Structure formats: structure tokens, C-alpha cells
Amino acid sequence: MQKGAEDMSVKKLFKNIQTLDISIIKEGKAEIRLPSGVFYNKVQEFNRDLTIAVINTFFKDDSSDKIPKFPRFKSPKTKSTPNLENIVSASCGDAKTLISSKKAIYDVIDIDPYGSAVEFIEVAIESVSSGGLLCFTCTDLAVLCGNRPEACYARYNSMPLNTPSCHEMALRIVMRSIVSAAAKHRRLVTPLLSVYVDFYIRIFVTVRDCAVKVLCWLWILG
């Protein structure tokens, strides 16, 4: 999709949303204006809370002064939505194409698709800054936990075992895919947090440029 067509589709999308009935959903301190017919995944509230906590901690502990300088909006006497056009850019299109076409380097990339995140791993590795944070969600646990071993081998180049520890194995399989993709670009992956929750796994890693240590990682992974 070309940029002009992409911008038009996004504008059309938001214009259509404004004509729909809006319901207000509260999640923590946030209020979400949800148009009718738009899917809201209540179950993933923990995932969103966890992601915010990890990203906040990442920037808090980071010594390179990467913290985004976003303005704080205060409107105690009005319920109007603040104008975010100057700091937020919405796009509608294939995620891999969008990330690579921007030719930009990001401090944080969050990949949260329906199903496997494996097809987005390499473009995320290429597009994150050295020392940046990557967040991945995979919901294809039937594949990762051994119910469909052939599909897992085709997708992740790993053979899972359907055992009581299959969820930990699922985390390790996805982590191996991330590390292997990073190694091709001479980048080192450091795991920060990996969890299995309900029907998905969530992985947070940092990525750095470091060719020598990548070889050590590959040797450890076998």
C-alpha cells in the first residue's frame, strides 16, 4: 500500500469511527472510547498492564536518556479527548511492510498478533535500536505445546514435546527463534521476562549489537 493510499484509508477509518455510537470503557486510570462493533479484548488487560510495567521499568533503568518527551495532558474540567496528532501516527497496512518501509530505528517494538509472532521477529530485530526493547506475544500454543509438532517444526524449526512442562518449552522455542534471527544480524538478545498466561506466552528481550557474544549464544543453544 502506498503512503498516500495508506493515509487516506486511515483518515477514512477514523472518520467512520466518529459516526458510530461510542461507549466508554475504564481500564485502570485510562478511559477507552470504544465505537460500536469494535472488538475489545477484556481478557488481555493483564497483558497490557504487564507491558506498560515492563516498558516503564525499561526506560526508568535505561541510562541512555531514551525516555520519550511526551506532553502530559491535564483536563480536569472537561471530558474532551486531547489532540494527539502531533505525537501519534496511525497506520493501516501489513505490519512487516510498515516497519521496514519507515526506515526508522525504534526504541521499543511490541508485536502482539493473533497466532504466531514468528513472521515478524526478523523485521523487528532489524528495526529496533541497539539496547532497545522487543515484546512478543504468541497465542499458537497448540503448535508450541506439541499438539501439532509438524507445524511447530515448519514454523519454528523446533520439535515440541507434549509434556507437563510444555509451556516452558514453548517459551524456549520462541526464544530460540528470536536469538537465531538476531544472530543473523550480529545482534545479541538478552531475555528480560518470559511468561505463560491463560492462552498465550509473552516474551520481553533487549537487543544489542555484539557479534562475539552472538556466537556464544548460538553455541549454548546448540
mmCIF file of C-alpha atoms in Angstrom:
data_model
loop_
_atom_site.group_PDB
_atom_site.id
_atom_site.type_symbol
_atom_site.label_atom_id
_atom_site.label_comp_id
_atom_site.label_asym_id
_atom_site.label_seq_id
_atom_site.Cartn_x
_atom_site.Cartn_y
_atom_site.Cartn_z
ATOM 1 C CA MET A 1 0.000 0.000 0.000
ATOM 2 C CA GLN A 2 1.439 3.375 -0.990
ATOM 3 C CA LYS A 3 1.733 6.142 1.575
ATOM 4 C CA GLY A 4 -0.986 8.331 0.041
ATOM 5 C CA ALA A 5 -3.475 5.485 -0.099
ATOM 6 C CA GLU A 6 -2.457 4.425 3.400
ATOM 7 C CA ASP A 7 -3.074 7.914 4.830
ATOM 8 C CA MET A 8 -6.448 8.116 3.096
ATOM 9 C CA SER A 9 -7.533 4.732 4.456
ATOM 10 C CA VAL A 10 -6.573 5.747 7.992
ATOM 11 C CA LYS A 11 -8.427 9.068 7.705
ATOM 12 C CA LYS A 12 -11.467 7.264 6.323
ATOM 13 C CA LEU A 13 -11.280 4.777 9.181
ATOM 14 C CA PHE A 14 -11.255 7.495 11.840
ATOM 15 C CA LYS A 15 -13.995 9.427 10.043
ATOM 16 C CA ASN A 16 -16.201 6.336 10.080
ATOM 17 C CA ILE A 17 -15.451 5.746 13.756
ATOM 18 C CA GLN A 18 -16.641 9.240 14.644
ATOM 19 C CA THR A 19 -20.095 8.450 13.240
ATOM 20 C CA LEU A 20 -20.540 5.317 15.372
ATOM 21 C CA ASP A 21 -22.019 5.010 18.830
ATOM 22 C CA ILE A 22 -19.283 5.363 21.428
ATOM 23 C CA SER A 23 -19.128 3.535 24.748
ATOM 24 C CA ILE A 24 -16.628 4.357 27.484
ATOM 25 C CA ILE A 25 -14.596 1.511 28.969
ATOM 26 C CA LYS A 26 -12.426 2.134 32.009
ATOM 27 C CA GLU A 27 -9.220 0.180 32.394
ATOM 28 C CA GLY A 28 -7.107 1.280 35.332
ATOM 29 C CA LYS A 29 -6.719 5.053 35.069
ATOM 30 C CA ALA A 30 -7.459 5.033 31.347
ATOM 31 C CA GLU A 31 -10.766 5.643 29.626
ATOM 32 C CA ILE A 32 -11.177 3.997 26.237
ATOM 33 C CA ARG A 33 -13.643 5.420 23.735
ATOM 34 C CA LEU A 34 -14.885 2.269 22.043
ATOM 35 C CA PRO A 35 -17.012 2.559 18.878
ATOM 36 C CA SER A 36 -19.797 0.023 18.488
ATOM 37 C CA GLY A 37 -18.720 -3.099 16.646
ATOM 38 C CA VAL A 38 -15.048 -2.729 17.584
ATOM 39 C CA PHE A 39 -13.582 -5.747 19.379
ATOM 40 C CA TYR A 40 -12.254 -5.079 22.872
ATOM 41 C CA ASN A 41 -10.309 -7.947 24.420
ATOM 42 C CA LYS A 42 -11.012 -7.707 28.134
ATOM 43 C CA VAL A 43 -9.020 -10.876 28.843
ATOM 44 C CA GLN A 44 -5.817 -9.207 27.661
ATOM 45 C CA GLU A 45 -5.976 -6.495 30.315
ATOM 46 C CA PHE A 46 -3.230 -8.246 32.295
ATOM 47 C CA ASN A 47 -1.076 -8.394 29.168
ATOM 48 C CA ARG A 48 -1.483 -4.659 28.644
ATOM 49 C CA ASP A 49 -0.726 -3.896 32.304
ATOM 50 C CA LEU A 50 2.351 -6.116 32.206
ATOM 51 C CA THR A 51 3.592 -4.492 29.006
ATOM 52 C CA ILE A 52 3.209 -0.980 30.410
ATOM 53 C CA ALA A 53 5.053 -2.003 33.581
ATOM 54 C CA VAL A 54 7.935 -3.545 31.618
ATOM 55 C CA ILE A 55 8.269 -0.575 29.257
ATOM 56 C CA ASN A 56 8.171 1.920 32.136
ATOM 57 C CA THR A 57 10.826 -0.064 34.007
ATOM 58 C CA PHE A 58 12.922 -0.346 30.856
ATOM 59 C CA PHE A 59 13.004 3.415 30.338
ATOM 60 C CA LYS A 60 13.455 4.085 34.052
ATOM 61 C CA ASP A 61 16.511 1.828 34.250
ATOM 62 C CA ASP A 62 17.932 2.917 30.904
ATOM 63 C CA SER A 63 20.895 5.270 31.220
ATOM 64 C CA SER A 64 20.868 6.478 27.609
ATOM 65 C CA ASP A 65 18.102 9.040 28.127
ATOM 66 C CA LYS A 66 15.713 7.398 25.664
ATOM 67 C CA ILE A 67 12.601 8.318 27.607
ATOM 68 C CA PRO A 68 10.124 9.879 25.156
ATOM 69 C CA LYS A 69 9.354 13.510 25.938
ATOM 70 C CA PHE A 70 5.585 13.284 25.558
ATOM 71 C CA PRO A 71 3.485 16.178 26.853
ATOM 72 C CA ARG A 72 1.143 15.473 29.743
ATOM 73 C CA PHE A 73 -2.483 16.388 29.168
ATOM 74 C CA LYS A 74 -4.485 17.822 32.047
ATOM 75 C CA SER A 75 -8.172 18.482 31.595
ATOM 76 C CA PRO A 76 -9.885 18.138 34.994
ATOM 77 C CA LYS A 77 -12.952 20.146 33.976
ATOM 78 C CA THR A 78 -13.591 18.644 30.583
ATOM 79 C CA LYS A 79 -14.016 15.195 29.130
ATOM 80 C CA SER A 80 -12.817 16.173 25.671
ATOM 81 C CA THR A 81 -10.227 13.944 24.063
ATOM 82 C CA PRO A 82 -6.753 15.562 23.845
ATOM 83 C CA ASN A 83 -5.318 16.107 20.385
ATOM 84 C CA LEU A 84 -2.552 13.538 19.875
ATOM 85 C CA GLU A 85 -1.938 14.128 16.174
ATOM 86 C CA ASN A 86 1.461 15.719 16.791
ATOM 87 C CA ILE A 87 2.873 12.739 18.693
ATOM 88 C CA VAL A 88 0.875 9.737 17.458
ATOM 89 C CA SER A 89 0.887 8.401 13.912
ATOM 90 C CA ALA A 90 -1.684 5.770 12.929
ATOM 91 C CA SER A 91 -1.112 3.419 10.015
ATOM 92 C CA CYS A 92 -3.195 0.733 8.372
ATOM 93 C CA GLY A 93 -1.364 -1.978 6.457
ATOM 94 C CA ASP A 94 0.892 -5.001 6.650
ATOM 95 C CA ALA A 95 2.989 -4.710 9.811
ATOM 96 C CA LYS A 96 6.196 -6.046 8.260
ATOM 97 C CA THR A 97 5.935 -3.667 5.327
ATOM 98 C CA LEU A 98 5.130 -0.700 7.550
ATOM 99 C CA ILE A 99 8.031 -1.295 9.921
ATOM 100 C CA SER A 100 10.596 -1.832 7.177
ATOM 101 C CA SER A 101 9.312 0.946 4.898
ATOM 102 C CA LYS A 102 9.657 3.603 7.590
ATOM 103 C CA LYS A 103 13.447 3.067 7.544
ATOM 104 C CA ALA A 104 13.462 4.153 11.177
ATOM 105 C CA ILE A 105 15.003 2.712 14.310
ATOM 106 C CA TYR A 106 12.679 2.249 17.274
ATOM 107 C CA ASP A 107 13.492 2.014 20.977
ATOM 108 C CA VAL A 108 10.508 -0.284 21.645
ATOM 109 C CA ILE A 109 8.637 -2.594 19.276
ATOM 110 C CA ASP A 110 5.650 -4.580 20.537
ATOM 111 C CA ILE A 111 4.481 -7.467 18.342
ATOM 112 C CA ASP A 112 1.110 -8.799 19.504
ATOM 113 C CA PRO A 113 -0.586 -10.635 16.619
ATOM 114 C CA TYR A 114 -3.326 -13.219 16.548
ATOM 115 C CA GLY A 115 -1.449 -16.525 16.461
ATOM 116 C CA SER A 116 2.313 -16.704 15.996
ATOM 117 C CA ALA A 117 4.700 -13.760 16.068
ATOM 118 C CA VAL A 118 7.428 -15.675 14.252
ATOM 119 C CA GLU A 119 6.935 -13.974 10.873
ATOM 120 C CA PHE A 120 7.503 -10.563 12.489
ATOM 121 C CA ILE A 121 10.599 -11.450 14.511
ATOM 122 C CA GLU A 122 13.252 -10.694 11.912
ATOM 123 C CA VAL A 123 11.897 -7.314 10.824
ATOM 124 C CA ALA A 124 11.572 -6.339 14.489
ATOM 125 C CA ILE A 125 15.175 -7.382 15.144
ATOM 126 C CA GLU A 126 16.333 -5.253 12.210
ATOM 127 C CA SER A 127 14.320 -2.195 13.217
ATOM 128 C CA VAL A 128 14.969 -1.937 16.962
ATOM 129 C CA SER A 129 17.807 0.224 18.254
ATOM 130 C CA SER A 130 20.882 -1.244 19.921
ATOM 131 C CA GLY A 131 19.804 -1.573 23.537
ATOM 132 C CA GLY A 132 16.146 -1.392 22.524
ATOM 133 C CA LEU A 133 13.242 -3.468 23.805
ATOM 134 C CA LEU A 134 11.253 -6.078 21.887
ATOM 135 C CA CYS A 135 7.953 -7.518 23.129
ATOM 136 C CA PHE A 136 6.395 -10.615 21.555
ATOM 137 C CA THR A 137 3.094 -12.421 22.099
ATOM 138 C CA CYS A 138 2.315 -15.864 20.684
ATOM 139 C CA THR A 139 -1.102 -17.482 21.045
ATOM 140 C CA ASP A 140 -0.416 -20.600 18.957
ATOM 141 C CA LEU A 141 0.094 -22.829 21.996
ATOM 142 C CA ALA A 142 -1.460 -25.850 20.297
ATOM 143 C CA VAL A 143 1.506 -25.749 17.930
ATOM 144 C CA LEU A 144 4.138 -24.839 20.513
ATOM 145 C CA CYS A 145 2.998 -27.363 23.127
ATOM 146 C CA GLY A 146 3.230 -30.457 20.950
ATOM 147 C CA ASN A 147 -0.292 -30.986 19.630
ATOM 148 C CA ARG A 148 0.922 -30.186 16.111
ATOM 149 C CA PRO A 149 4.651 -30.998 16.081
ATOM 150 C CA GLU A 150 4.985 -30.872 12.284
ATOM 151 C CA ALA A 151 3.559 -27.363 12.202
ATOM 152 C CA CYS A 152 5.904 -26.318 15.000
ATOM 153 C CA TYR A 153 8.910 -27.646 13.100
ATOM 154 C CA ALA A 154 7.837 -25.825 9.947
ATOM 155 C CA ARG A 155 7.180 -22.582 11.809
ATOM 156 C CA TYR A 156 9.894 -22.533 14.482
ATOM 157 C CA ASN A 157 12.383 -25.176 13.285
ATOM 158 C CA SER A 158 11.851 -26.993 16.602
ATOM 159 C CA MET A 159 10.127 -30.209 17.664
ATOM 160 C CA PRO A 160 7.976 -29.760 20.789
ATOM 161 C CA LEU A 161 7.032 -32.425 23.333
ATOM 162 C CA ASN A 162 3.553 -32.627 24.820
ATOM 163 C CA THR A 163 4.638 -32.886 28.460
ATOM 164 C CA PRO A 164 3.663 -31.170 31.742
ATOM 165 C CA SER A 165 6.466 -28.683 31.081
ATOM 166 C CA CYS A 166 5.246 -27.894 27.553
ATOM 167 C CA HIS A 167 4.557 -24.231 28.319
ATOM 168 C CA GLU A 168 8.125 -23.643 29.449
ATOM 169 C CA MET A 169 9.256 -25.469 26.325
ATOM 170 C CA ALA A 170 7.047 -23.157 24.260
ATOM 171 C CA LEU A 171 8.816 -20.140 25.736
ATOM 172 C CA ARG A 172 12.198 -21.660 24.948
ATOM 173 C CA ILE A 173 11.189 -22.472 21.369
ATOM 174 C CA VAL A 174 10.108 -18.897 20.670
ATOM 175 C CA MET A 175 13.186 -17.544 22.443
ATOM 176 C CA ARG A 176 15.381 -19.696 20.221
ATOM 177 C CA SER A 177 13.698 -18.230 17.146
ATOM 178 C CA ILE A 178 14.352 -14.710 18.419
ATOM 179 C CA VAL A 179 18.007 -15.416 19.235
ATOM 180 C CA SER A 180 18.596 -17.146 15.889
ATOM 181 C CA ALA A 181 17.065 -14.253 13.958
ATOM 182 C CA ALA A 182 19.182 -11.775 15.902
ATOM 183 C CA ALA A 183 22.358 -13.772 15.273
ATOM 184 C CA LYS A 184 21.927 -13.399 11.517
ATOM 185 C CA HIS A 185 22.202 -9.647 12.024
ATOM 186 C CA ARG A 186 25.076 -9.897 14.527
ATOM 187 C CA ARG A 187 22.889 -8.849 17.399
ATOM 188 C CA LEU A 188 22.721 -10.160 20.952
ATOM 189 C CA VAL A 189 19.408 -10.888 22.669
ATOM 190 C CA THR A 190 19.069 -10.656 26.447
ATOM 191 C CA PRO A 191 15.844 -12.089 27.945
ATOM 192 C CA LEU A 192 14.161 -9.820 30.486
ATOM 193 C CA LEU A 193 10.871 -11.564 31.206
ATOM 194 C CA SER A 194 9.058 -14.594 29.792
ATOM 195 C CA VAL A 195 5.617 -15.688 30.982
ATOM 196 C CA TYR A 196 2.844 -18.118 30.133
ATOM 197 C CA VAL A 197 -0.631 -16.737 30.870
ATOM 198 C CA ASP A 198 -4.020 -18.265 30.012
ATOM 199 C CA PHE A 199 -3.789 -18.980 26.269
ATOM 200 C CA TYR A 200 -0.596 -17.152 25.280
ATOM 201 C CA ILE A 201 3.069 -16.622 26.032
ATOM 202 C CA ARG A 202 4.707 -13.227 26.394
ATOM 203 C CA ILE A 203 8.427 -12.535 25.935
ATOM 204 C CA PHE A 204 10.398 -9.342 26.576
ATOM 205 C CA VAL A 205 14.011 -9.032 25.403
ATOM 206 C CA THR A 206 16.610 -6.366 24.786
ATOM 207 C CA VAL A 207 18.708 -6.360 21.619
ATOM 208 C CA ARG A 208 22.271 -5.097 21.236
ATOM 209 C CA ASP A 209 24.923 -5.062 18.543
ATOM 210 C CA CYS A 210 27.564 -7.553 19.663
ATOM 211 C CA ALA A 211 28.962 -10.066 17.170
ATOM 212 C CA VAL A 212 31.272 -12.011 19.530
ATOM 213 C CA LYS A 213 28.655 -12.816 22.170
ATOM 214 C CA VAL A 214 26.197 -13.889 19.479
ATOM 215 C CA LEU A 215 28.495 -16.800 18.630
ATOM 216 C CA CYS A 216 28.492 -17.826 22.292
ATOM 217 C CA TRP A 217 24.684 -17.748 22.397
ATOM 218 C CA LEU A 218 24.421 -19.944 19.315
ATOM 219 C CA TRP A 219 26.853 -22.436 20.817
ATOM 220 C CA ILE A 220 24.782 -22.610 24.024
ATOM 221 C CA LEU A 221 21.557 -23.116 22.068
ATOM 222 C CA GLY A 222 23.183 -25.867 20.055
#
